[in-house]
PDB file of C-alpha atoms and ligand atoms in Angstrom:
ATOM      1  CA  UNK B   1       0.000   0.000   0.000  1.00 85.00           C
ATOM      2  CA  UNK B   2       1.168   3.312  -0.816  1.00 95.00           C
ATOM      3  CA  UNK B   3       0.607   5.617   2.451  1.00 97.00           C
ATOM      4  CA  UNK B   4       1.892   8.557   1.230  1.00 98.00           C
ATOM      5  CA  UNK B   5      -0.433   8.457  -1.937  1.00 98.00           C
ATOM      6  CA  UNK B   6      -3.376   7.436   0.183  1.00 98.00           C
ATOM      7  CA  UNK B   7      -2.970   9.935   2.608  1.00 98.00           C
ATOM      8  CA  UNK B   8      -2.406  13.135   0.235  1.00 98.00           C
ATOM      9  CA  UNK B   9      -5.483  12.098  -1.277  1.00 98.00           C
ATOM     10  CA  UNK B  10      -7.123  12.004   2.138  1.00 98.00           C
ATOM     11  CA  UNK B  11      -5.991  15.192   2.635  1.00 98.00           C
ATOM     12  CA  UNK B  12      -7.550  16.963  -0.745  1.00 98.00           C
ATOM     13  CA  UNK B  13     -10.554  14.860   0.164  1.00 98.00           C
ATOM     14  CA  UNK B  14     -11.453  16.453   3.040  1.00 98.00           C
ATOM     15  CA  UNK B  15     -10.301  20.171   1.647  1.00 98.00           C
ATOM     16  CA  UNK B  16     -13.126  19.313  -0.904  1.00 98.00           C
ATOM     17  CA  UNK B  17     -15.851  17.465   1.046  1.00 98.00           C
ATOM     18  CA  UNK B  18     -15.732  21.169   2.940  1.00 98.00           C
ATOM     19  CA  UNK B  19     -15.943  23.332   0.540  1.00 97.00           C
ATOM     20  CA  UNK B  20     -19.314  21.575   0.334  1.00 96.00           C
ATOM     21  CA  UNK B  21     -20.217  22.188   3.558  1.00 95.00           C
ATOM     22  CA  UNK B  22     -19.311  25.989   3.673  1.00 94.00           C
ATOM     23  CA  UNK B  23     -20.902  26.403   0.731  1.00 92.00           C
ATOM     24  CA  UNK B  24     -24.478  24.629   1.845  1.00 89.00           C
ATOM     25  CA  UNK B  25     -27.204  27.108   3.463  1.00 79.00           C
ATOM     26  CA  UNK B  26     -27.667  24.503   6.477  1.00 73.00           C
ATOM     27  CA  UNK B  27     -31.324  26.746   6.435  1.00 69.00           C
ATOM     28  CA  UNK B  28     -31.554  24.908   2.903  1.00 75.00           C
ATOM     29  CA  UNK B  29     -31.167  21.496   3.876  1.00 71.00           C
ATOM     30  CA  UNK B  30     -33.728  18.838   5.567  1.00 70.00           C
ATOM     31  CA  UNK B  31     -33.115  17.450   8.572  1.00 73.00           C
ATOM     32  CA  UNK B  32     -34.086  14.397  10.275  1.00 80.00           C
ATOM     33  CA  UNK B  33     -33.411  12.368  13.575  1.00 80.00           C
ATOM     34  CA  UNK B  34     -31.419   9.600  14.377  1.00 70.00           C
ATOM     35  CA  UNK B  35     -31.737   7.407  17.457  1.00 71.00           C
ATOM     36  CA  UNK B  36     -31.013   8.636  20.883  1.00 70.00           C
ATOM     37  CA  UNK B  37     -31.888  12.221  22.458  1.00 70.00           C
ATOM     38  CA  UNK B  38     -31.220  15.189  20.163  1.00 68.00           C
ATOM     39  CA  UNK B  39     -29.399  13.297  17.124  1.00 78.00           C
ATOM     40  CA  UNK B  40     -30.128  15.111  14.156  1.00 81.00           C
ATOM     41  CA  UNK B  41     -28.746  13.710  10.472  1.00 83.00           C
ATOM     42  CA  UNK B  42     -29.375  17.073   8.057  1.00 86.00           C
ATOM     43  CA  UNK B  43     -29.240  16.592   3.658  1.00 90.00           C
ATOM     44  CA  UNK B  44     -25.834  17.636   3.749  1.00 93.00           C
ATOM     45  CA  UNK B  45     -24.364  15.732   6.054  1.00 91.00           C
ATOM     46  CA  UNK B  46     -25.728  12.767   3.306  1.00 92.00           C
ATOM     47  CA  UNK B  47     -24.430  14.453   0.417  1.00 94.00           C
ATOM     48  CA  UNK B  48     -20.749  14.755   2.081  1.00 96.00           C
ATOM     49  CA  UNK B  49     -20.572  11.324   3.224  1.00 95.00           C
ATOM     50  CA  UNK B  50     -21.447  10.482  -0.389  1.00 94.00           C
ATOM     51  CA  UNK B  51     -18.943  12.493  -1.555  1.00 96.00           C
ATOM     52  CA  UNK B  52     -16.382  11.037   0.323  1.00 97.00           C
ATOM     53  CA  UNK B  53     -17.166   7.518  -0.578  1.00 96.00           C
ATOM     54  CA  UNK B  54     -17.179   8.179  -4.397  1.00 95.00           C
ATOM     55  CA  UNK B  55     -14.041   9.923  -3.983  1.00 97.00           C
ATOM     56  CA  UNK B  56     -12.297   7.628  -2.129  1.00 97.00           C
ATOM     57  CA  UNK B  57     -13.554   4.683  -3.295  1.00 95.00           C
ATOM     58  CA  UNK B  58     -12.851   4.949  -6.980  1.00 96.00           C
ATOM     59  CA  UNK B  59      -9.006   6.296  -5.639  1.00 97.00           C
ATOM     60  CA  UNK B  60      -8.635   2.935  -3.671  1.00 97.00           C
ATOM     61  CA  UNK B  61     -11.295   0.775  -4.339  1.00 95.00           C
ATOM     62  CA  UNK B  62      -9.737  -1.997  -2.146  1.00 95.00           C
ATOM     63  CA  UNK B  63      -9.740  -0.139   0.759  1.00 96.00           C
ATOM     64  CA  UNK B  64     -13.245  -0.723   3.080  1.00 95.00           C
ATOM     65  CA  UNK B  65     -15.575   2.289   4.314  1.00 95.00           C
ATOM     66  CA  UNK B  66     -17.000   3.340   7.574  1.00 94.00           C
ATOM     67  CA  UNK B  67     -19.054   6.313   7.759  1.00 94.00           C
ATOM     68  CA  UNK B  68     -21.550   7.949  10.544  1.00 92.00           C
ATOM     69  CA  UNK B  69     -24.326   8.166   8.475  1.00 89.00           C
ATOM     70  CA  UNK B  70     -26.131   4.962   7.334  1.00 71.00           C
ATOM     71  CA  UNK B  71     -25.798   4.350   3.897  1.00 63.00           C
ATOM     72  CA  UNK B  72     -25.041   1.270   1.643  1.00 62.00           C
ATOM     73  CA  UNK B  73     -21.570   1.759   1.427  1.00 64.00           C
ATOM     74  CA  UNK B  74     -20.347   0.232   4.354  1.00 73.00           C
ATOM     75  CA  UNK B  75     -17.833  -2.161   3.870  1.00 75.00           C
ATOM     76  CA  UNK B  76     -15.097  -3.457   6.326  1.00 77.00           C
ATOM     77  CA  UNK B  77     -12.000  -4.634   5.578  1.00 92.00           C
ATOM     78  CA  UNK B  78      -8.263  -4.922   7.419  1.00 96.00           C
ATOM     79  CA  UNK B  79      -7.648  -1.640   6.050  1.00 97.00           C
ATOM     80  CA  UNK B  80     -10.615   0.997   6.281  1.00 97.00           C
ATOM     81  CA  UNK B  81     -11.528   4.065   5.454  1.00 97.00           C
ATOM     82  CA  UNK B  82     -13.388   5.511   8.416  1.00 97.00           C
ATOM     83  CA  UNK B  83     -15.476   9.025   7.833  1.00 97.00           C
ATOM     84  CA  UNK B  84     -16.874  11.891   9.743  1.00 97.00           C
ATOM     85  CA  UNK B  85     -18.714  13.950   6.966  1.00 96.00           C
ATOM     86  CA  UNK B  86     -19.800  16.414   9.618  1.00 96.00           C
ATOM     87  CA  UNK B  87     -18.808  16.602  12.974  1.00 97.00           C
ATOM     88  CA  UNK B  88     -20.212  19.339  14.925  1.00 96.00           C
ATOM     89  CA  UNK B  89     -23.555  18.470  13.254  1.00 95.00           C
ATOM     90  CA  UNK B  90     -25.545  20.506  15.537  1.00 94.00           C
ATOM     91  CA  UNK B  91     -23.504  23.660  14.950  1.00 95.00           C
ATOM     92  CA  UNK B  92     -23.984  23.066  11.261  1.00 95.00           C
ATOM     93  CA  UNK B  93     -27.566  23.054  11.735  1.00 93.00           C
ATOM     94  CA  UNK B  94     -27.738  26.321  14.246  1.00 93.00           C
ATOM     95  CA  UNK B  95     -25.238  28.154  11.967  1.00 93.00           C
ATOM     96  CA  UNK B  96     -21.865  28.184  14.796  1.00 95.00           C
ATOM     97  CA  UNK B  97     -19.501  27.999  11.836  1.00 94.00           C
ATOM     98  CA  UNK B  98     -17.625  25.081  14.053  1.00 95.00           C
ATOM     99  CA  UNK B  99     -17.894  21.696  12.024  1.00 97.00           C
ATOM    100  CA  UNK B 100     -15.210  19.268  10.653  1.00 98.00           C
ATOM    101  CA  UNK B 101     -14.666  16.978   8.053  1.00 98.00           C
ATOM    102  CA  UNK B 102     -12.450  13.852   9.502  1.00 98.00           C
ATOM    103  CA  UNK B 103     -11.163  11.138   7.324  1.00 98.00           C
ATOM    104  CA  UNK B 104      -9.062   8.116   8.783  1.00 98.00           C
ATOM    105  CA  UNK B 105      -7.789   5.390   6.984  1.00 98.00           C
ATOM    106  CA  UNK B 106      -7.176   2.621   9.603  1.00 98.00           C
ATOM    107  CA  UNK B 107      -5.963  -1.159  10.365  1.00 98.00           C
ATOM    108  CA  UNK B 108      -8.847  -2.957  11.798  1.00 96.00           C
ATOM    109  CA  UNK B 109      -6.799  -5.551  12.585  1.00 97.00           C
ATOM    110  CA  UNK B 110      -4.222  -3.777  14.148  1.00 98.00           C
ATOM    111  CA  UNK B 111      -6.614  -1.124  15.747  1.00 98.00           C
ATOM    112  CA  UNK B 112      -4.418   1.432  14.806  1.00 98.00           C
ATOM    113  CA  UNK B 113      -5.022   4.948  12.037  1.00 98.00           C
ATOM    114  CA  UNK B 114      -2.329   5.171   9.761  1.00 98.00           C
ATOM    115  CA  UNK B 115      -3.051   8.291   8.351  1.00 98.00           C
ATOM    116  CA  UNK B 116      -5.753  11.477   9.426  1.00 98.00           C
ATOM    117  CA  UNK B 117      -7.366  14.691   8.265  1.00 98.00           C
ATOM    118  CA  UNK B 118      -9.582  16.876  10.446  1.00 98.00           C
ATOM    119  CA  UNK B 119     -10.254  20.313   8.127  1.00 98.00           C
ATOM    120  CA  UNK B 120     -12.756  23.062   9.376  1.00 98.00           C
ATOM    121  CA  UNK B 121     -13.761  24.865   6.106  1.00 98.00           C
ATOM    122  CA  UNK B 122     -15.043  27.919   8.282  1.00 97.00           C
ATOM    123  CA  UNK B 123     -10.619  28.595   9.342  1.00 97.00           C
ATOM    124  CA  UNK B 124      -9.196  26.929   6.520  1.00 98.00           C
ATOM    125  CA  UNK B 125      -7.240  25.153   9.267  1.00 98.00           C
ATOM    126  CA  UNK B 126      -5.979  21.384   7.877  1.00 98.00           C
ATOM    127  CA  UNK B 127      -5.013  19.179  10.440  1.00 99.00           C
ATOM    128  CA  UNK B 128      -3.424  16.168   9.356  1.00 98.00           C
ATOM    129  CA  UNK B 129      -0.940  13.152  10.085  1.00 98.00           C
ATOM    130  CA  UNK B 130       0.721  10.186   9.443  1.00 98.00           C
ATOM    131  CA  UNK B 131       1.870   7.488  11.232  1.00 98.00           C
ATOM    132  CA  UNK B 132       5.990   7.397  11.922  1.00 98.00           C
ATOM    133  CA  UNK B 133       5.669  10.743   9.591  1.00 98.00           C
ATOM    134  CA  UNK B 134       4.135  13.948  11.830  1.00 98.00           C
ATOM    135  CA  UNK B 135       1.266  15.768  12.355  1.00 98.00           C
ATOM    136  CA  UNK B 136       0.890  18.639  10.586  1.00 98.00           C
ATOM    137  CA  UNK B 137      -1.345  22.267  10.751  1.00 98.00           C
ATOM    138  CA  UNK B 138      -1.841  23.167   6.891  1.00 98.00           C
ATOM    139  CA  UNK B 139       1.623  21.681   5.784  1.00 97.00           C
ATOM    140  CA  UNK B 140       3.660  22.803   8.843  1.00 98.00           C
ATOM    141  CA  UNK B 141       4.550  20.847  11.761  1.00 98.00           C
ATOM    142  CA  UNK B 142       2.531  20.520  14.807  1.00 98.00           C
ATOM    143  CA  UNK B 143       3.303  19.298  18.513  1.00 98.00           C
ATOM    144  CA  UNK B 144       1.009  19.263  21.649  1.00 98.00           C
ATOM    145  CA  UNK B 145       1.873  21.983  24.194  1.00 98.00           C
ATOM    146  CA  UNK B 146       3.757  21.085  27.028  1.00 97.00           C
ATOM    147  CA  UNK B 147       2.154  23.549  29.841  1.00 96.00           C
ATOM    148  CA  UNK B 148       0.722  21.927  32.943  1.00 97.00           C
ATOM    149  CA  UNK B 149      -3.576  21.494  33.002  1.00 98.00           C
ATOM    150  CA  UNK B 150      -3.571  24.193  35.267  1.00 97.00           C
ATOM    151  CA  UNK B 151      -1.925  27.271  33.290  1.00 96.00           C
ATOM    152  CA  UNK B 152      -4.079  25.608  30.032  1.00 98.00           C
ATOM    153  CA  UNK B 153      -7.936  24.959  28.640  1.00 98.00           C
ATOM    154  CA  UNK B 154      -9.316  21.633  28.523  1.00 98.00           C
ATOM    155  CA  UNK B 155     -12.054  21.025  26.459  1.00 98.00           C
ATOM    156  CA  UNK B 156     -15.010  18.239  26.854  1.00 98.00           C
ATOM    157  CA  UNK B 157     -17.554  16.526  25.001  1.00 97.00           C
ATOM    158  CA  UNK B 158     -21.078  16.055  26.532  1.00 95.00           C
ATOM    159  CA  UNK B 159     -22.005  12.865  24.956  1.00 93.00           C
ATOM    160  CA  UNK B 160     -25.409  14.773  24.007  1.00 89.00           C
ATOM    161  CA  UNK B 161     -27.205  11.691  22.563  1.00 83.00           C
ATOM    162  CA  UNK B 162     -26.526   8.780  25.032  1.00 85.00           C
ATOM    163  CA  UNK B 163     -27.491  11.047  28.386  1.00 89.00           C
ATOM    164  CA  UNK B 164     -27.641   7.875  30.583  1.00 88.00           C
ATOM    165  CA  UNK B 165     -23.969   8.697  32.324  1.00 87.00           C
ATOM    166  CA  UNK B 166     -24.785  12.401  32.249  1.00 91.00           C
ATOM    167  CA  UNK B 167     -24.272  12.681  36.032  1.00 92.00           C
ATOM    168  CA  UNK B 168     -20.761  11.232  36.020  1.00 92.00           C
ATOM    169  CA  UNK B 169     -19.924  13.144  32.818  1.00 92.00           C
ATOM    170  CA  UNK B 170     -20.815  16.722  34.781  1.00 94.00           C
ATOM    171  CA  UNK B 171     -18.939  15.547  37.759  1.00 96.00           C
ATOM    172  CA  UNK B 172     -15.566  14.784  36.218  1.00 97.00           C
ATOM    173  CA  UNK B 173     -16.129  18.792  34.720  1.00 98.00           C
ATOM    174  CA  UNK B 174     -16.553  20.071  37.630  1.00 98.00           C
ATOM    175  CA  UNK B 175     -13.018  18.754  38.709  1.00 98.00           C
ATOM    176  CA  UNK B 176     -11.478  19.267  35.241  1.00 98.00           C
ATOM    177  CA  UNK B 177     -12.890  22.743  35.839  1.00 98.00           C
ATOM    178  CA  UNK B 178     -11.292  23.261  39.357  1.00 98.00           C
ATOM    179  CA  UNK B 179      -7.901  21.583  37.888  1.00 98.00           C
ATOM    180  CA  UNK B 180      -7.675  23.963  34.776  1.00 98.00           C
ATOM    181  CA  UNK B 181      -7.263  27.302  33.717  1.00 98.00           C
ATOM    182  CA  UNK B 182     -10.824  26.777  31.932  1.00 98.00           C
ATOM    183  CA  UNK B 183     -13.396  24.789  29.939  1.00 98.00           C
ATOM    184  CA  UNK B 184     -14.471  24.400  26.207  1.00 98.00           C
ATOM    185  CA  UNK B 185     -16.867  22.505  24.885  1.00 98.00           C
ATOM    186  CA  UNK B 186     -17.211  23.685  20.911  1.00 98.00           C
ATOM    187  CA  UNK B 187     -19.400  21.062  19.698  1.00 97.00           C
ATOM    188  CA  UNK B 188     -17.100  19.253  17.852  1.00 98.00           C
ATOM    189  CA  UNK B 189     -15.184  16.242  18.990  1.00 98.00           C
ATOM    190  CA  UNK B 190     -12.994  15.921  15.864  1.00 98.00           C
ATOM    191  CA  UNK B 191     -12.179  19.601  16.300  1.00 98.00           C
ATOM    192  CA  UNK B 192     -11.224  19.227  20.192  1.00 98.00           C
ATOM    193  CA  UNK B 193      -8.490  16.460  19.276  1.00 98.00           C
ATOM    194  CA  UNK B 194      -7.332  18.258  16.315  1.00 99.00           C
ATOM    195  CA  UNK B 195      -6.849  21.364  18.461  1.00 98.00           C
ATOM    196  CA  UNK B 196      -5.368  19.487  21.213  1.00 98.00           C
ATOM    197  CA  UNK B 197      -2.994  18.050  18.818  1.00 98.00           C
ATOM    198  CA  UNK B 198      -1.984  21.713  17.651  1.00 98.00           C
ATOM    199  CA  UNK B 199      -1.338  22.886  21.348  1.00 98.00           C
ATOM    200  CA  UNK B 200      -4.652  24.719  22.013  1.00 98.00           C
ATOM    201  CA  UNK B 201      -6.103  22.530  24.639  1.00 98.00           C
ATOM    202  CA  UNK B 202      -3.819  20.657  27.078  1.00 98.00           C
ATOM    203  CA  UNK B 203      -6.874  18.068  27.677  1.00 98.00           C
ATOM    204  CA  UNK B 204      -9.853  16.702  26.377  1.00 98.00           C
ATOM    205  CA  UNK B 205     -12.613  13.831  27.661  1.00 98.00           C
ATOM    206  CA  UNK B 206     -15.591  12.795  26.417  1.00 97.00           C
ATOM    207  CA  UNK B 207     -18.155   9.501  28.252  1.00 96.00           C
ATOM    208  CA  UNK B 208     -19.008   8.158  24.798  1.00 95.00           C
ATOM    209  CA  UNK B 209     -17.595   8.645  21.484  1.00 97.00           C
ATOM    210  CA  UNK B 210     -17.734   6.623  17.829  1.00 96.00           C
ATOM    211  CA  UNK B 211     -14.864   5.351  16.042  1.00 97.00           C
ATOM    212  CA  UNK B 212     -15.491   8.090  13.251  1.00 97.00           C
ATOM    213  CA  UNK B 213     -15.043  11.318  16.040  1.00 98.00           C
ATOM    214  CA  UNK B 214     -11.977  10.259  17.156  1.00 98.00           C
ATOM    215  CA  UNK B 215      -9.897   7.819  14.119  1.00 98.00           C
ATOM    216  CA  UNK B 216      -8.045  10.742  12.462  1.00 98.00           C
ATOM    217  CA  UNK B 217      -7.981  12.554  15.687  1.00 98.00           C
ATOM    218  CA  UNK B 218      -6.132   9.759  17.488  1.00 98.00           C
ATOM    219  CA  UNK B 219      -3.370   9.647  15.049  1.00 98.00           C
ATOM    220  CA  UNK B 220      -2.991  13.419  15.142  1.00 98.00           C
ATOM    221  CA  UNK B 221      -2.224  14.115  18.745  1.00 98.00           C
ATOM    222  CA  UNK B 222      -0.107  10.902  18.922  1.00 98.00           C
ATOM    223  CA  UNK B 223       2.328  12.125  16.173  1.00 98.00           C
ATOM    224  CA  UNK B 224       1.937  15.346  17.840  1.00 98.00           C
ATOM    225  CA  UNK B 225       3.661  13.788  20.840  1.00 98.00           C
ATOM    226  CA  UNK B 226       0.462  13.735  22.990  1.00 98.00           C
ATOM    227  CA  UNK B 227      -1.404  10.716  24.521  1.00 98.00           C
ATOM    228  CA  UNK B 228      -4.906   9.430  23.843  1.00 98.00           C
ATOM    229  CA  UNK B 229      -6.551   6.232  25.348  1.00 98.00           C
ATOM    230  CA  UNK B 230     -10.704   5.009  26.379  1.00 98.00           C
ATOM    231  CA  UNK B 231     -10.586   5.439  30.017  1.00 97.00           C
ATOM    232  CA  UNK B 232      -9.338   2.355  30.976  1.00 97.00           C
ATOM    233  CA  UNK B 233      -6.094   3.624  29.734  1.00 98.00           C
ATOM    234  CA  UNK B 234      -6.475   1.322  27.107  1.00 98.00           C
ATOM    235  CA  UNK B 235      -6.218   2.477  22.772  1.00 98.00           C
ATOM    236  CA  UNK B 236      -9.721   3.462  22.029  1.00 98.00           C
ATOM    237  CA  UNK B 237     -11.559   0.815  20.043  1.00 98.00           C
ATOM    238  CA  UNK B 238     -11.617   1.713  16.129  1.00 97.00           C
ATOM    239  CA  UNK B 239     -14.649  -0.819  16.258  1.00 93.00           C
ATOM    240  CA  UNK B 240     -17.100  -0.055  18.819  1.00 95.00           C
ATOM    241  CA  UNK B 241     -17.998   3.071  20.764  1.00 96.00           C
ATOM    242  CA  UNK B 242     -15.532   4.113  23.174  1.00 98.00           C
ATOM    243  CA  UNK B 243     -14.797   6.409  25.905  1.00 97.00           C
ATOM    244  CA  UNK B 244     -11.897   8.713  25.413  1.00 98.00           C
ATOM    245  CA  UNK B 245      -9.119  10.754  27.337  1.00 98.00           C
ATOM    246  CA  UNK B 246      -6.060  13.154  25.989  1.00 98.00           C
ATOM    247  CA  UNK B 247      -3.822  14.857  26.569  1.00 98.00           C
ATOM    248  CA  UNK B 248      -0.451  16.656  26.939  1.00 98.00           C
ATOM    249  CA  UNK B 249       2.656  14.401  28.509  1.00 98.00           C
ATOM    250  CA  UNK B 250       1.261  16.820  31.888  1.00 97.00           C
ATOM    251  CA  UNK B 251      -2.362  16.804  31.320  1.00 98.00           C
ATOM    252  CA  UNK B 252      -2.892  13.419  30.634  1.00 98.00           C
ATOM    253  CA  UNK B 253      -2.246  11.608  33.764  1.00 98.00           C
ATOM    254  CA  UNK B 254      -4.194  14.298  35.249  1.00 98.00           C
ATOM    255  CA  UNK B 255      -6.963  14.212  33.149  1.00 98.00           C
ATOM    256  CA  UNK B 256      -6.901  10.031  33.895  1.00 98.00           C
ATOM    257  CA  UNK B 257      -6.628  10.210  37.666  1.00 98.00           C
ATOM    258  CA  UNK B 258      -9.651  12.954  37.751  1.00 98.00           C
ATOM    259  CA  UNK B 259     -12.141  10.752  35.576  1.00 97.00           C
ATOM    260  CA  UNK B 260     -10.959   7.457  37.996  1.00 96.00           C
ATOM    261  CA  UNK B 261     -12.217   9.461  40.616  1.00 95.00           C
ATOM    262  CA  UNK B 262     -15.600   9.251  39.248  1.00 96.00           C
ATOM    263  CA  UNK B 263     -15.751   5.339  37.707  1.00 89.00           C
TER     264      UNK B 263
HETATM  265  C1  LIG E 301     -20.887  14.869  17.878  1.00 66.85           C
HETATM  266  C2  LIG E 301     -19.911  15.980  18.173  1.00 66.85           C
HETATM  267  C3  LIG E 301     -20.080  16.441  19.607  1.00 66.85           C
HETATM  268  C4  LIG E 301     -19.929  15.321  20.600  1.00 66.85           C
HETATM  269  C5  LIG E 301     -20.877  14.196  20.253  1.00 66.85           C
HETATM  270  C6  LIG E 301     -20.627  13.731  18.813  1.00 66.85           C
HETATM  271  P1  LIG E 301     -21.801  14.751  15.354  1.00 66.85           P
HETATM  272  O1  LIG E 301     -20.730  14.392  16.554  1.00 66.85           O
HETATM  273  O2  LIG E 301     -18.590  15.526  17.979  1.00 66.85           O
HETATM  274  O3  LIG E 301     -19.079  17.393  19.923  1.00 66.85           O
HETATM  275  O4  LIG E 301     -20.207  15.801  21.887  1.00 66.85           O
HETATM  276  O5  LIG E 301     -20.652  13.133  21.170  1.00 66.85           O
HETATM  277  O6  LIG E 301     -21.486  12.665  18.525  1.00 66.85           O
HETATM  278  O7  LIG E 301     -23.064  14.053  15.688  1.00 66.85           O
HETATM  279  O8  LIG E 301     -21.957  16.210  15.309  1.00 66.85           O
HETATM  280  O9  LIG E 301     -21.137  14.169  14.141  1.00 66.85           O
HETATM  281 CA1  LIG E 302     -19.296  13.077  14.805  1.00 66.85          CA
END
């Protein structure tokens, strides 16, 4: 397999799947709900994925594909193609110009990414990586920060659908709160990693995330030196829903030791 190819054409993938986005009137497109409380799937969100899959599918036609929205063109192989078309859905819909576009191509069996891109088309901001070979912030090098959780933001996801561990969830914030120098959440968990990975947040958490928030974003803020794991401490699962911690070399352990407080 040629990673190099494959991942450049990840890259202009997602550069192009958001164009689309930026350029769709979310007040133009329908929108329908998914399972769970609040889980909206909008026209565009349909038309990316599609997009996507055409793309990437005639470039590597070998290669399997996993994306969020249901569709008839998932297919799982060793080596997958796993797709966010929007992430930050929600914003799309309620015009916050904060939504991503994340494209992973992973090793099932391996349960590792091998190459990422997370690209807001609202910034212009490319995050990408791959795997022995960087992480980069459109074409230059990126690296986590290296300042302590409590001089630094942490951001959070609030697992909005699945509100069954909603308790816990708000009482790990509260101590991530009282630990940091502040708390995000922007609504995007493809966008927290990616601007963990590029030194912006020291530490992120989220209860329950899918493989296609966090695949590209894993990869990114390992290359970029930083750690990432479910919070067992374990790799999340590129398979199944997970739970996921980052961080920093300083926030992580942190981060860890505030959410074991909770389990
Ligand atoms: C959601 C966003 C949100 C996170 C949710 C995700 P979607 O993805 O990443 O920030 O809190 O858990 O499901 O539905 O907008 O693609
Ligand atoms: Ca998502």
């Amino acid at each position: 397999m040629d990673l190099c190819r494959i991942y450049s054409e990840i890259c202009r993938t997602a550069l192009a799947a958001g164009e689309i986005i930026s350029q769709t009137e979310a007040a133009s497109v329908a929108v329908t709900q998914k399972s769970g409380t609040a889980n909206y799937v909008t026209e565009c969100d349909i038309k990316v994925q599609a997009f996507i899959f055409e793309r990437l599918s005639a470039f590597a036609p070998e290669i399997g594909f996993f994306g969020e929205e249901d569709a008839a063109e998932k297919s799982h192989s060793r080596y997958t193609f796993i797709v966010d078309p929007i992430d930050g859905t929600s914003n799309y819909m309620f015009g916050l110009k904060l939504s991503t576009v994340s494209i992973a191509l992973c090793d099932l069996a391996e349960n590792q990414t091998l190459a990422g891109a997370i690209y807001c088309p609202y910034t212009g901001d490319l995050f990408s990586a791959i795997k022995g070979g960087g992480a980069f912030l459109n074409g230059d090098p990126m690296q986590v920060s290296d300042n302590g959780l409590e001089h630094s933001l942490a951001a959070f996801g609030s697992t909005p659908y699945n509100r069954a561990n909603a308790k816990m969830h708000m009482n790990i914030l509260a101590d991530v709160f009282a630990a940091s120098a502040d708390v995000r959440n922007l609504g995007s968990a493809a966008l927290h990693l990616a601007y963990l990975a590029a030194g912006k947040f020291a530490g992120f958490y989220e209860t329950t995330l899918s493989p296609w928030d966090y695949a590209a974003g894993a990869l990114l803020i390992t290359e970029a030196g930083g750690k990432i794991s479910n919070f067992d401490g374990d790799p999340p699962s590129l398979d199944r829903p997970d739970s996921i911690v980052a961080g920093n070399a300083a926030a992580y352990p942190r981060m860890l030791e505030i959410i074991r407080r909770h389990m």
